[in-house]
PDB file of C-alpha atoms in Angstrom:
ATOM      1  CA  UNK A 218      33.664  22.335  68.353  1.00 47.00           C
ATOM      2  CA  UNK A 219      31.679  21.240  66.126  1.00 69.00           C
ATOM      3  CA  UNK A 220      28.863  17.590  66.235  1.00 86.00           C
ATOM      4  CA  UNK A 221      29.940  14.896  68.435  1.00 94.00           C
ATOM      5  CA  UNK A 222      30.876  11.406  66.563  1.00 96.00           C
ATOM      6  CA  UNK A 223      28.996   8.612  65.662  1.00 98.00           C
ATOM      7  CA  UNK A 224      30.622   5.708  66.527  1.00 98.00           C
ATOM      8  CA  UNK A 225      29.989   1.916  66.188  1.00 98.00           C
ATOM      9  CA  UNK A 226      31.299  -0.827  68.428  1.00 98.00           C
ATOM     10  CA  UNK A 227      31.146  -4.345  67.395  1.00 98.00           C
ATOM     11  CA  UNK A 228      31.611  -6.815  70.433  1.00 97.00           C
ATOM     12  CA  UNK A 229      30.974  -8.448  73.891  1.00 96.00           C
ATOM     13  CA  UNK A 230      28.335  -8.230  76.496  1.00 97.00           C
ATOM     14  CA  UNK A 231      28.970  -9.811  79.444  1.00 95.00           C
ATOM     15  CA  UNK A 232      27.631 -10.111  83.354  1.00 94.00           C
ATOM     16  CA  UNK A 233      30.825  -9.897  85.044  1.00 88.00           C
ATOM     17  CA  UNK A 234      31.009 -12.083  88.464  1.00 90.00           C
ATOM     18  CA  UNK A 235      33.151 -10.417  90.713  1.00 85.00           C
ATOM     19  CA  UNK A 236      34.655 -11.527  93.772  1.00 89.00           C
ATOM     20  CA  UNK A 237      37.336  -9.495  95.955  1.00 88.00           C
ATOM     21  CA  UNK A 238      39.826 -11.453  98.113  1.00 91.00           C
ATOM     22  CA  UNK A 239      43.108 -10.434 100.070  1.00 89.00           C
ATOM     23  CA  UNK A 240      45.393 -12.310  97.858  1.00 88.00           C
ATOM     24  CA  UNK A 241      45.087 -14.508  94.437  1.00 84.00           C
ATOM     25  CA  UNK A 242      44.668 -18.262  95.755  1.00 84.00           C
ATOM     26  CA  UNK A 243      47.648 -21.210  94.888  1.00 86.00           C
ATOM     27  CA  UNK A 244      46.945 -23.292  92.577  1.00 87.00           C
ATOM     28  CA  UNK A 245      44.399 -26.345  94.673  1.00 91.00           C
ATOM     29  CA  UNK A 246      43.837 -23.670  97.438  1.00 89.00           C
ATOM     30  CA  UNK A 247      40.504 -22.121  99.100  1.00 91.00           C
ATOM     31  CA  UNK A 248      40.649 -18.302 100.120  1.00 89.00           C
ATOM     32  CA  UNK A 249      38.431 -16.677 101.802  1.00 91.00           C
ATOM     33  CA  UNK A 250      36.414 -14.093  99.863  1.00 89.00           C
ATOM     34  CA  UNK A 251      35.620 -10.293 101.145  1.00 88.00           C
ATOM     35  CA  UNK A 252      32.825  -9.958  98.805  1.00 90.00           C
ATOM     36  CA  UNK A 253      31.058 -10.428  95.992  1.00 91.00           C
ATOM     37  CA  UNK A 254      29.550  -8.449  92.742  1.00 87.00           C
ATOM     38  CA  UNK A 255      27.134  -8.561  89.849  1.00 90.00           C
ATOM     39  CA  UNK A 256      27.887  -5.973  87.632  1.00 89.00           C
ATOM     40  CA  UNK A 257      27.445  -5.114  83.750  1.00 92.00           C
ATOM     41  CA  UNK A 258      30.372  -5.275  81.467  1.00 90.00           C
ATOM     42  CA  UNK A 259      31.949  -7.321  78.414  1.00 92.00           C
ATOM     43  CA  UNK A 260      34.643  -5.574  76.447  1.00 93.00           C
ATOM     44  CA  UNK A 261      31.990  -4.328  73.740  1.00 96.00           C
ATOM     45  CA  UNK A 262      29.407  -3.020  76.151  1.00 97.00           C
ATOM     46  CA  UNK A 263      31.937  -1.354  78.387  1.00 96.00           C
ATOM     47  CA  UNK A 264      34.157   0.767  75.469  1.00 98.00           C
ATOM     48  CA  UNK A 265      30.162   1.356  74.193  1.00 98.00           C
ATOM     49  CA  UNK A 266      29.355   2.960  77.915  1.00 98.00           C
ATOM     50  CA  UNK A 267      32.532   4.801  77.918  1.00 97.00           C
ATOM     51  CA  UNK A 268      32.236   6.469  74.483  1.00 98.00           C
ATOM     52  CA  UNK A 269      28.467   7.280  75.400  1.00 98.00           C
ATOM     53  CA  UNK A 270      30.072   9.181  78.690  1.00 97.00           C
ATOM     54  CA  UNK A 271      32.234  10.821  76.816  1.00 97.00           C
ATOM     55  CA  UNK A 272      29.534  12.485  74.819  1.00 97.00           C
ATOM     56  CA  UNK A 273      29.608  10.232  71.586  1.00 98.00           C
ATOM     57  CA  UNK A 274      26.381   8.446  69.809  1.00 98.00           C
ATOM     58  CA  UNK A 275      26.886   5.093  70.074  1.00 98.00           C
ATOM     59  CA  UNK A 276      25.223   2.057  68.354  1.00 98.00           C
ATOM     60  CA  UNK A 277      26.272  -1.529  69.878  1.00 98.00           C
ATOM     61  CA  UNK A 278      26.144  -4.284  67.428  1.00 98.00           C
ATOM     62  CA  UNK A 279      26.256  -7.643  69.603  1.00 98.00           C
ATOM     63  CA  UNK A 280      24.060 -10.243  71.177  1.00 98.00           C
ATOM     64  CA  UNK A 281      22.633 -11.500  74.930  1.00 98.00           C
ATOM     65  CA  UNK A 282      20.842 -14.640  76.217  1.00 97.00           C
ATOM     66  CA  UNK A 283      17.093 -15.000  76.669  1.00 96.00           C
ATOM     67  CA  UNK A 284      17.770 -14.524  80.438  1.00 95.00           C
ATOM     68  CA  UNK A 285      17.396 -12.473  83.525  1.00 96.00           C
ATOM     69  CA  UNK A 286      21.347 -11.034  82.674  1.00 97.00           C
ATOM     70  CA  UNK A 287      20.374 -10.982  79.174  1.00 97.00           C
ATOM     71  CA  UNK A 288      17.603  -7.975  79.726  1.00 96.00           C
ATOM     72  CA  UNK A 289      19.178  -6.515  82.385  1.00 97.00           C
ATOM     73  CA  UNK A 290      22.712  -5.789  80.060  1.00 97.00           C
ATOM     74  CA  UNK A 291      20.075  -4.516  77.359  1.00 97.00           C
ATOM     75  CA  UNK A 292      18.826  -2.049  79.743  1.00 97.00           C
ATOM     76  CA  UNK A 293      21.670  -0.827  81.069  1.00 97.00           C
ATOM     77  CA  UNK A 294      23.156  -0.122  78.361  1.00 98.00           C
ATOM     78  CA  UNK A 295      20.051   2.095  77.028  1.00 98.00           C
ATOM     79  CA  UNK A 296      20.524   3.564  80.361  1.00 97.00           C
ATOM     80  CA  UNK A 297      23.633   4.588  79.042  1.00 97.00           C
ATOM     81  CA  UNK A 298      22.376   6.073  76.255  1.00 97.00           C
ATOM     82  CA  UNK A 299      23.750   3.262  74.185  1.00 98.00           C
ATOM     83  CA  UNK A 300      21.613   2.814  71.200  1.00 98.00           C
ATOM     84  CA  UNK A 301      20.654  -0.962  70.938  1.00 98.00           C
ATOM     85  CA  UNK A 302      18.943  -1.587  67.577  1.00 97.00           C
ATOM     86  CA  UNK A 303      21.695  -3.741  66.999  1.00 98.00           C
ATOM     87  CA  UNK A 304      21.374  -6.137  69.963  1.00 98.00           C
ATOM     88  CA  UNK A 305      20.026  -9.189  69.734  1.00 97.00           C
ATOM     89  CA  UNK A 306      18.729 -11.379  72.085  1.00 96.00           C
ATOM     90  CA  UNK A 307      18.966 -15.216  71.083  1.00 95.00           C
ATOM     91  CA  UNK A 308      16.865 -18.234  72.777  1.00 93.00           C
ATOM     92  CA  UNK A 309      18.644 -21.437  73.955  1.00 92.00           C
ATOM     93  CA  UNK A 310      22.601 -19.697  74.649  1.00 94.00           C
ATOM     94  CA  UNK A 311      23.090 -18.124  78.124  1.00 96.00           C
ATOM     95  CA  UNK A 312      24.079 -14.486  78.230  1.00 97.00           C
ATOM     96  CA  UNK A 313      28.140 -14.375  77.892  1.00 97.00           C
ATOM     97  CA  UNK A 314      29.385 -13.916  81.689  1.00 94.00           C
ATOM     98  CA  UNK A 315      32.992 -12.987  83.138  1.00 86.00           C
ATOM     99  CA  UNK A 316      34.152 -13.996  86.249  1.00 87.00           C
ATOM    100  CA  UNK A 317      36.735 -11.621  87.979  1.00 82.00           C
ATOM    101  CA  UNK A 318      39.032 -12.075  90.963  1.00 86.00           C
ATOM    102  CA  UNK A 319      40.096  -8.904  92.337  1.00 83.00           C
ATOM    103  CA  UNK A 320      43.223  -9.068  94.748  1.00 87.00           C
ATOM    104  CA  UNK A 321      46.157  -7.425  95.085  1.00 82.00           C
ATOM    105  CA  UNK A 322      45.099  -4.423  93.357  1.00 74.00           C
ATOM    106  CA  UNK A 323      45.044  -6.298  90.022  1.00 78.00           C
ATOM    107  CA  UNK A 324      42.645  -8.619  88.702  1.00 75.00           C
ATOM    108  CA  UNK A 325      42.665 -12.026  86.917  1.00 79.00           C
ATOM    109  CA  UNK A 326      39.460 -12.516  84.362  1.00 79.00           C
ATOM    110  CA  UNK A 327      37.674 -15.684  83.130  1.00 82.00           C
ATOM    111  CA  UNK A 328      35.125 -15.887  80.552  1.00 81.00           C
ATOM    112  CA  UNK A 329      32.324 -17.718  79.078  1.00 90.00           C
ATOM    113  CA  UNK A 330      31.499 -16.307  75.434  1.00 94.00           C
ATOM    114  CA  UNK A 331      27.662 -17.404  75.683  1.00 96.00           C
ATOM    115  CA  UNK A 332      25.350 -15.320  73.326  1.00 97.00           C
ATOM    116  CA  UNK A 333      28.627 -13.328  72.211  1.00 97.00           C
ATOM    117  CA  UNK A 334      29.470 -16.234  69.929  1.00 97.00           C
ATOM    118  CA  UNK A 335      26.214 -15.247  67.984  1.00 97.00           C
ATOM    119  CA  UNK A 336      27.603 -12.544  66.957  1.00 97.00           C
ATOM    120  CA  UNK A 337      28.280 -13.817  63.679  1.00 97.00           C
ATOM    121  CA  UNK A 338      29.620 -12.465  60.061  1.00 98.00           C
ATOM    122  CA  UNK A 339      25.993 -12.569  58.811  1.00 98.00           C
ATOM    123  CA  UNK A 340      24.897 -10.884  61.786  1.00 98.00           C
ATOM    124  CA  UNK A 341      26.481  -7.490  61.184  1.00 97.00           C
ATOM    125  CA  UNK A 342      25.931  -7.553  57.729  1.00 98.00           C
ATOM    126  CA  UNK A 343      22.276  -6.936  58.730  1.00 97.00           C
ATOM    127  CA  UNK A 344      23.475  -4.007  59.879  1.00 98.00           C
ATOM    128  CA  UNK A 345      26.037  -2.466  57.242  1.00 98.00           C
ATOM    129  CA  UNK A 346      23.995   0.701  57.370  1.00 97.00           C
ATOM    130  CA  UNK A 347      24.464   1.573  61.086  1.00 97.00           C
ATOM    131  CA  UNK A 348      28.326   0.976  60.400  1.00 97.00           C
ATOM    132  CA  UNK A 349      28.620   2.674  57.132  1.00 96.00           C
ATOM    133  CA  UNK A 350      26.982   5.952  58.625  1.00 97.00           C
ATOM    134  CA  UNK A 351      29.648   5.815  61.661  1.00 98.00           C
ATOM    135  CA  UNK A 352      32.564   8.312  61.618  1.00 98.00           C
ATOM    136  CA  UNK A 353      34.563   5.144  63.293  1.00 98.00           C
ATOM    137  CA  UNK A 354      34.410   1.491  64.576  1.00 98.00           C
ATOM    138  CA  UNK A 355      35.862   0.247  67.290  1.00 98.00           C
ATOM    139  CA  UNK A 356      35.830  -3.881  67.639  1.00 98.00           C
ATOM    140  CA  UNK A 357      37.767  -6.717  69.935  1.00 96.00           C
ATOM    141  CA  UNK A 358      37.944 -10.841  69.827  1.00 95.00           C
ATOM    142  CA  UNK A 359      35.362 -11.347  72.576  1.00 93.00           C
ATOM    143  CA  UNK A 360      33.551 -11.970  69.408  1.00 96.00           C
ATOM    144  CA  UNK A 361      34.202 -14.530  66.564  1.00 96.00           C
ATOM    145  CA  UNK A 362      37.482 -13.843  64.317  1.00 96.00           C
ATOM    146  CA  UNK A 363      35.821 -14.309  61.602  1.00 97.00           C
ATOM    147  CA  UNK A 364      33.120 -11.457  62.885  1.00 98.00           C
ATOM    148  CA  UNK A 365      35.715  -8.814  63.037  1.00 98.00           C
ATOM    149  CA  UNK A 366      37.322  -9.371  60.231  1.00 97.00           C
ATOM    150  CA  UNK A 367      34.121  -8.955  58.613  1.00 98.00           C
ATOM    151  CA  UNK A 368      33.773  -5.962  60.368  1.00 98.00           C
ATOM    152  CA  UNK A 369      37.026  -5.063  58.803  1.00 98.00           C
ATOM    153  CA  UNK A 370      35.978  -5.406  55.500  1.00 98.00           C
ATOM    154  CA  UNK A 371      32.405  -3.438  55.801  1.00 98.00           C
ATOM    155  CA  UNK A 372      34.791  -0.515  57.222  1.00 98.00           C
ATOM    156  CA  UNK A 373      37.052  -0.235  54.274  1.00 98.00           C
ATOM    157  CA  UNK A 374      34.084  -0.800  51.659  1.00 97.00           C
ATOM    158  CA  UNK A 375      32.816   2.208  52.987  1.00 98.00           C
ATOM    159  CA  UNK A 376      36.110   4.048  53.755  1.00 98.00           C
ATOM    160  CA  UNK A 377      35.304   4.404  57.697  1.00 98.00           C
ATOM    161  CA  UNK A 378      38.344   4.175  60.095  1.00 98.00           C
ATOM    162  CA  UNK A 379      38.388   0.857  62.606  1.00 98.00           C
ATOM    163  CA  UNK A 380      40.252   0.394  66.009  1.00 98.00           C
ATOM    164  CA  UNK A 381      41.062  -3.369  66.650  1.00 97.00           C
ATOM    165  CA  UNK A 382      41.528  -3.842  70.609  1.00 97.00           C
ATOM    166  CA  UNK A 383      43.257  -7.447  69.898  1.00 95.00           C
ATOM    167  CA  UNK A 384      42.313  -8.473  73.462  1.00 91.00           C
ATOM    168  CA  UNK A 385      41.551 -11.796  73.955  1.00 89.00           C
ATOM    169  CA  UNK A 386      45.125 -12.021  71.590  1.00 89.00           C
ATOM    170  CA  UNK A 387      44.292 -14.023  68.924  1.00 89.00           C
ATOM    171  CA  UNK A 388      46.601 -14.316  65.404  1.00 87.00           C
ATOM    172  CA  UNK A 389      45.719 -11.727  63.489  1.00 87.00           C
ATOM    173  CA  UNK A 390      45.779 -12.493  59.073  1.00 87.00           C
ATOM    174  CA  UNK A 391      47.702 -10.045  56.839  1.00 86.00           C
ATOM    175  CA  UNK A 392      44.151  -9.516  55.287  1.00 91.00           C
ATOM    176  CA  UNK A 393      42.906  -8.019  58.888  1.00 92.00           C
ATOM    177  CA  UNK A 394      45.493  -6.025  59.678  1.00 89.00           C
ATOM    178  CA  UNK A 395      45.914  -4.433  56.091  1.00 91.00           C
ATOM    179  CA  UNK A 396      42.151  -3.197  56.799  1.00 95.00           C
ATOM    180  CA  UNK A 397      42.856  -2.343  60.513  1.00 95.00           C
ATOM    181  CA  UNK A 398      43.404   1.880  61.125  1.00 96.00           C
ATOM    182  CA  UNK A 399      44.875   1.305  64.720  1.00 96.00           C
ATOM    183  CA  UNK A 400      45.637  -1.507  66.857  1.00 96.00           C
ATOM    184  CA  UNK A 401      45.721  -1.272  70.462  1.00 97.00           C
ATOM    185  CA  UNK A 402      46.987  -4.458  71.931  1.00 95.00           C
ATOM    186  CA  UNK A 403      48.054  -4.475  76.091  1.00 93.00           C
ATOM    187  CA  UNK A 404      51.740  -5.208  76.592  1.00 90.00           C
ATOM    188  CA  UNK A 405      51.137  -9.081  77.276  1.00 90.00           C
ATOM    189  CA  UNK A 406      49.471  -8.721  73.480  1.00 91.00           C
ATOM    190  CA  UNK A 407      52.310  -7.213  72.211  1.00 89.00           C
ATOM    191  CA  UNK A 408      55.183  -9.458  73.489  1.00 86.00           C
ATOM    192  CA  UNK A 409      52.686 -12.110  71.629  1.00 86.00           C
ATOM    193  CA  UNK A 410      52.218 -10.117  68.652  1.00 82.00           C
ATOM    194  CA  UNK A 411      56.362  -9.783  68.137  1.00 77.00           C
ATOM    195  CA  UNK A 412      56.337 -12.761  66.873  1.00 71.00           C
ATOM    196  CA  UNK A 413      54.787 -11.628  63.648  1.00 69.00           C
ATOM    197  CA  UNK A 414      57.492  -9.884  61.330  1.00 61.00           C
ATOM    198  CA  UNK A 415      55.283  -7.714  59.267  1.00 64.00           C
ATOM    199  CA  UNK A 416      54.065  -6.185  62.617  1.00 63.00           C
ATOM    200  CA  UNK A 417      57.711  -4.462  62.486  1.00 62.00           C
ATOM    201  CA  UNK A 418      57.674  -2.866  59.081  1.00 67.00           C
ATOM    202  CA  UNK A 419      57.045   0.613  59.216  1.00 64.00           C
ATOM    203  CA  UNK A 420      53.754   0.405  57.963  1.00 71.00           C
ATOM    204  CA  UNK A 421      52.235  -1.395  60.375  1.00 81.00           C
ATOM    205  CA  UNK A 422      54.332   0.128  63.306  1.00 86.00           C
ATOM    206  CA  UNK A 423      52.119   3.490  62.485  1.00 88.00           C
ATOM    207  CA  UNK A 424      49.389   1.724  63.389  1.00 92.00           C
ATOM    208  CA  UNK A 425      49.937   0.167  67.099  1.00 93.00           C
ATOM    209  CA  UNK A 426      49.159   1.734  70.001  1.00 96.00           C
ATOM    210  CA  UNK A 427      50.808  -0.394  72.791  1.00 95.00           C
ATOM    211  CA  UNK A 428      48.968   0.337  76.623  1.00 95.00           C
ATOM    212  CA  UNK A 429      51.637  -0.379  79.100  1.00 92.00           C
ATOM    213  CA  UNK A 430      49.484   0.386  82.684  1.00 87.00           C
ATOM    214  CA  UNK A 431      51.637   2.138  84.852  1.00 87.00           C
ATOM    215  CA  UNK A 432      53.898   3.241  82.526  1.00 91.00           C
ATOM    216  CA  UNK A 433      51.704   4.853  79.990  1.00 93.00           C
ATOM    217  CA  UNK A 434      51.119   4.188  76.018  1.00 96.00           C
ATOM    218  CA  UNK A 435      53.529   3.980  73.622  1.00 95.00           C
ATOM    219  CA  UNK A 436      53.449   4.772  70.030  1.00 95.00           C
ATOM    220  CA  UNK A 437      55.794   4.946  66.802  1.00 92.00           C
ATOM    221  CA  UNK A 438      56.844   7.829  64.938  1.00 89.00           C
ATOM    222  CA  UNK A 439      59.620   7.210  62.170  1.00 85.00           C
ATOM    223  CA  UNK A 440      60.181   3.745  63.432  1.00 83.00           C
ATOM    224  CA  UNK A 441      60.949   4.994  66.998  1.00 91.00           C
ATOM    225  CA  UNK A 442      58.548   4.567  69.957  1.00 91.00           C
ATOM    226  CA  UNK A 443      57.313   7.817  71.919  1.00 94.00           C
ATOM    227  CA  UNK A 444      55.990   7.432  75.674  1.00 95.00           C
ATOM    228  CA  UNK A 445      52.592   9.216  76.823  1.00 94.00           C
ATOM    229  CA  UNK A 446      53.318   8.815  80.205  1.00 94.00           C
ATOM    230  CA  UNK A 447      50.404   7.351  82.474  1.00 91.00           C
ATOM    231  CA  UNK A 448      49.120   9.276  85.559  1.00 92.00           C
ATOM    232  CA  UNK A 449      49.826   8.387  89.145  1.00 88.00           C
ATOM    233  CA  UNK A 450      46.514   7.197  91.364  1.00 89.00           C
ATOM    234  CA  UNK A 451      45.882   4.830  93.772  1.00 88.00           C
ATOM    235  CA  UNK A 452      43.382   2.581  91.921  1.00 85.00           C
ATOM    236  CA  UNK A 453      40.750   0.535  93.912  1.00 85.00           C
ATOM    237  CA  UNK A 454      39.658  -1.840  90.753  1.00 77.00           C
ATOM    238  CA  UNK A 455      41.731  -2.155  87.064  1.00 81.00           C
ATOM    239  CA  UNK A 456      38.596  -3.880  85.295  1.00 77.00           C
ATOM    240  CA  UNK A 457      37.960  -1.691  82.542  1.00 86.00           C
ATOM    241  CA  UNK A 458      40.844   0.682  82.512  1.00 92.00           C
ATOM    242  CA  UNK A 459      42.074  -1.182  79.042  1.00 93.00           C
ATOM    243  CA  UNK A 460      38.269  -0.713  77.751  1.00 95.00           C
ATOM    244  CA  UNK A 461      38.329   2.992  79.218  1.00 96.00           C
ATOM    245  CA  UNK A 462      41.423   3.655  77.644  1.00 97.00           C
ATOM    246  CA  UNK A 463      40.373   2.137  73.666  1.00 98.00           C
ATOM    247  CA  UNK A 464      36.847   4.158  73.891  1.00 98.00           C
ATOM    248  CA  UNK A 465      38.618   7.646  74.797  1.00 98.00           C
ATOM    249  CA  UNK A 466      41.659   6.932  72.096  1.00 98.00           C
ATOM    250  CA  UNK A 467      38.877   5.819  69.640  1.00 98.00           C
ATOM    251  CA  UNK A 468      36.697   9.080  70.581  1.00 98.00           C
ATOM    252  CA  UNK A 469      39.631  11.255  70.160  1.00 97.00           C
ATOM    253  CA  UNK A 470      40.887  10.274  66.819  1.00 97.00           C
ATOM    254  CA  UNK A 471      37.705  11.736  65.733  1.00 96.00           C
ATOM    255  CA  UNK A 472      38.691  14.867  67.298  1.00 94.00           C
ATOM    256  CA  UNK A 473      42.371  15.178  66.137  1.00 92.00           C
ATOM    257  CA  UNK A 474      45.088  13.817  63.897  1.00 84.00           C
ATOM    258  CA  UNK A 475      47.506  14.259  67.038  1.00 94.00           C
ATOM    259  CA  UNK A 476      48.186  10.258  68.276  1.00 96.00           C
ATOM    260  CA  UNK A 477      50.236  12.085  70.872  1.00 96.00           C
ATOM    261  CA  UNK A 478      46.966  14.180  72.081  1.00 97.00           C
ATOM    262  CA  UNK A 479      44.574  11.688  71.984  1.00 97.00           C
ATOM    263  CA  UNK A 480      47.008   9.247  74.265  1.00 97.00           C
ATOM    264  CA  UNK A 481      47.575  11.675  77.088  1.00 97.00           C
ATOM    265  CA  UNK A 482      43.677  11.984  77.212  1.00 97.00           C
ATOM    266  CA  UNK A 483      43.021   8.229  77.032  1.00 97.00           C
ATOM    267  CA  UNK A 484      45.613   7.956  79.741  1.00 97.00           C
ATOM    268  CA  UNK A 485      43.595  10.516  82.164  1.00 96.00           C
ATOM    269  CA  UNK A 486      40.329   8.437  81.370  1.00 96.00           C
ATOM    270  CA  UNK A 487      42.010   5.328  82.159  1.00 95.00           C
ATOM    271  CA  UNK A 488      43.101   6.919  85.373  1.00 94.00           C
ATOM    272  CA  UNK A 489      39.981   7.951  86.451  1.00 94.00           C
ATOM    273  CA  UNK A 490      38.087   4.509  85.771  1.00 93.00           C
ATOM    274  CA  UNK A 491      40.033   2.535  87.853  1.00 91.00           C
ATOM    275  CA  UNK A 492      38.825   4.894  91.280  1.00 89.00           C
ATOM    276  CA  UNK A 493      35.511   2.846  91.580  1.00 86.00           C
ATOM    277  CA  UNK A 494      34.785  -0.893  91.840  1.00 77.00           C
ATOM    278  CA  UNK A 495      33.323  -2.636  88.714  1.00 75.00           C
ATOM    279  CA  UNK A 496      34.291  -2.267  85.066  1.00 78.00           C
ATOM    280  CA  UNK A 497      31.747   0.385  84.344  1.00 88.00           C
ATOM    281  CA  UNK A 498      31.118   2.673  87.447  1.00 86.00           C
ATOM    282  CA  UNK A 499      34.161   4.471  87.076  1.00 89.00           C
ATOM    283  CA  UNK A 500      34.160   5.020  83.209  1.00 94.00           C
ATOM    284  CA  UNK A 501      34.493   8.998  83.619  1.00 95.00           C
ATOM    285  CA  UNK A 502      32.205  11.802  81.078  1.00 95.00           C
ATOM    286  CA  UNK A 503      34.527  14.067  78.563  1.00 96.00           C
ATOM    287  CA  UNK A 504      34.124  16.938  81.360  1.00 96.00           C
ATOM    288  CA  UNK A 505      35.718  14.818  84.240  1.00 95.00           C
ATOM    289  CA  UNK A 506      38.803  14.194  82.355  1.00 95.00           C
ATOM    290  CA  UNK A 507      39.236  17.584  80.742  1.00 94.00           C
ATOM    291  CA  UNK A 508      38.758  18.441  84.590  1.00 94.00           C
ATOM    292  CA  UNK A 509      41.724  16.181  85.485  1.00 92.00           C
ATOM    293  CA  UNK A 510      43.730  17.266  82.927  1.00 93.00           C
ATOM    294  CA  UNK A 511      43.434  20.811  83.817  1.00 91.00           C
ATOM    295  CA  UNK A 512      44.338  20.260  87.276  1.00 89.00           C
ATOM    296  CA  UNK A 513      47.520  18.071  86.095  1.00 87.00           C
ATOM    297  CA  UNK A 514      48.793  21.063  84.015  1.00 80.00           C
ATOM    298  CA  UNK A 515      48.569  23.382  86.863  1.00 69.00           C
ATOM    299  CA  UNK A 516      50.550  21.019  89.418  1.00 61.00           C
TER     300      UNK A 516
END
């Protein structure tokens, strides 16, 4: 089977604030609440706890606040096994928090950057040797633009594969995505990035991975877009699935050339994350989804 990867994420750390309630208030309205939630997670710490349960060594390269959250994310995620040489905690700048509403069996996300927008271009650069020694990097826009694109450019200096999760969308420059190996934007992200011509040339077709939910993830071959479909479970909380879903594709394509492959088992992790409350809790190990997958084939 050979080592496990070394892989590098480059993003978010967030306290996420969550409160469940029956059904998503009108705009001006009060709703009662059913309860309420502290619990770890930010795009970059959550695809780094995922990748860690799936057996990876993972370095996080990102920043917290000087505050109660702020050491409590840091520990958790070397709880995790997360390696956190690369997180740094920076006085005056609370620690980047998220505040979910859960109803409906969906979920609706808010979120205040904090410490995250520390994570500057110099920032990683301090750390080009963690990156360079990665076997991939897998990055989002919780952080600064400018950050990942920096990012970008450490990965192809040193010829190491990157994943761009383009989530929160913002425009990416023909500069980034030239650099970019795979982009993996949610269906809302895609209907935004379809405005962009050059995301339609063949070229840069090969490189999206679009995650529809229910339906699956689609990706092109010769121009024409093949369907991994999704599996069927009755979820209790989406928060994370996305994040799930980017860390097992990520881990995969370390594994195999097949996008195909690595889809279907990205779509079983996904699966599997959203049977617990909280963006994290669910995130399943490499043995719980190879266990799911086994007992899919024999239905």
């Amino acid at each position: 089977m050979g080592r496990e990867p070394i892989i590098t994420v480059i993003g978010s750390i967030n306290m996420d604030l969550v409160v469940s309630v029956d059904r998503k208030p009108n705009r001006g309205e009060t709703v009662k609440g059913e309860s309420f939630d502290t619990l770890p997670g930010g795009k970059g710490a959550n695809q780094a706890i995922a990748l860690a349960r799936l057996g990876a060594t993972v370095n996080m390269v990102g920043m917290v606040g000087d505050d109660a959250f702020g050491y409590e994310l840091k520990s958790n995620l070397e709880k995790e096994n997360v390696q956190v040489e690369a997180v740094g905690v920076t006085e005056g700048i609370s620690t980047g928090v998220a505040v979910i509403t859960i109803a409906e069996n969906d979920n609706s996300i808010a979120v205040v950057s904090g410490a995250n927008e520390k994570v500057t271009p110099a920032y990683i650069r301090e750390y080009e040797k963690i990156i360079k020694q990665s076997d991939i990097v897998l990055t989002q826009f919780e952080v600064p633009i400018s950050t990942v694109e920096e990012a970008a450019m450490i990965c192809e200096k040193h010829g190491i594969p990157i994943v761009l999760n383009p989530a929160p969308f913002e425009k990416l420059s023909d500069s980034l995505l030239d650099k970019v190996t795979y982009l993996t934007p949610n269906q809302h992200e895609y209907e935004l990035i379809k405005g962009y011509k050059r995301y339609f040339e063949n070229d840069y077709q090969s490189k999206l991975i679009i995650t529809k939910g229910e339906v699956g993830a689609v990706f092109f071959e010769n121009e024409k877009p093949q369907i991994v479909s999704a599996f069927t479970v009755q979820p209790i909380d989406t928060t994370g699935a996305g994040d799930t879903f980017n860390s097992a594709f990520t881990y995969m394509m370390t594994k195999t050339n097949n996008i195909e492959e690595a889809c279907r088992f990205s779509n079983a992790a996904a699966a599997l994350s959203v049977l617990k409350k909280g963006a994290q809790l669910g995130m399943p190990t490499k043995e719980e989804v190879n266990s799911f997958l086994s007992e899919q084939q024999s239905e």
